Amino acid sequence: MQLIETHVGAVSDGKLLVEFVGEGGELVSVRMIADDDSLDDSHAVRRAKEMLVQLTAFGNEFDEATQSLRGDLFEEPTLQSDATDVTPGSSEH
């Protein structure tokens, strides 16, 4: 994702929203609790990036836990071939 814009805005209930917009129309949103008033836009963006780094570093735990919920919907398809397995150097008769 090639980042082209970043938006910071307030959400109800004391939450803050940071949106990262990519050039292809991709959008990644991070909502966080604004636990104090000192969280300005630059700090909010930095904190959102830190959260995304943690998510990617530890994302495998979540992926493995939810895989059973998703079933095989996102599994890679296996290729099946009707070709006969031939060892190199041998010929079929």
Short mmCIF file of C-alpha atoms in Angstrom, two decimals, residues 1 3 5 9 13 15 18-20 26 32-33 40 47-49 53 56-59 61 69-70 73 76 85 88:
data_model
loop_
_atom_site.label_atom_id
_atom_site.label_comp_id
_atom_site.label_asym_id
_atom_site.label_seq_id
_atom_site.Cartn_x
_atom_site.Cartn_y
_atom_site.Cartn_z
CA MET A 1 0.00 0.00 0.00
CA LEU A 3 0.32 5.84 1.60
CA GLU A 5 -3.10 10.58 3.04
CA GLY A 9 -10.66 12.52 13.77
CA ASP A 13 -17.28 7.93 23.50
CA LYS A 15 -12.33 7.39 20.92
CA VAL A 18 -6.80 7.42 12.44
CA GLU A 19 -7.23 6.52 8.77
CA PHE A 20 -4.40 5.68 6.38
CA GLU A 26 -7.13 1.18 0.14
CA MET A 32 -8.22 3.95 19.90
CA ILE A 33 -9.23 5.31 23.25
CA ASP A 40 -2.57 15.43 19.37
CA ARG A 47 0.36 5.42 18.21
CA ALA A 48 -1.77 4.00 15.36
CA LYS A 49 1.38 2.97 13.47
CA VAL A 53 3.29 -2.92 13.78
CA THR A 56 1.64 -7.56 12.01
CA ALA A 57 4.27 -8.88 14.42
CA PHE A 58 1.79 -10.89 16.47
CA GLY A 59 -0.92 -11.39 13.86
CA GLU A 61 -1.99 -15.88 16.80
CA LEU A 69 -14.08 -19.90 12.02
CA ARG A 70 -13.43 -19.11 8.37
CA LEU A 73 -12.70 -20.21 2.46
CA GLU A 76 -4.86 -21.91 -1.19
CA ASP A 85 4.67 -39.33 -12.33
CA PRO A 88 13.78 -38.53 -14.92
#
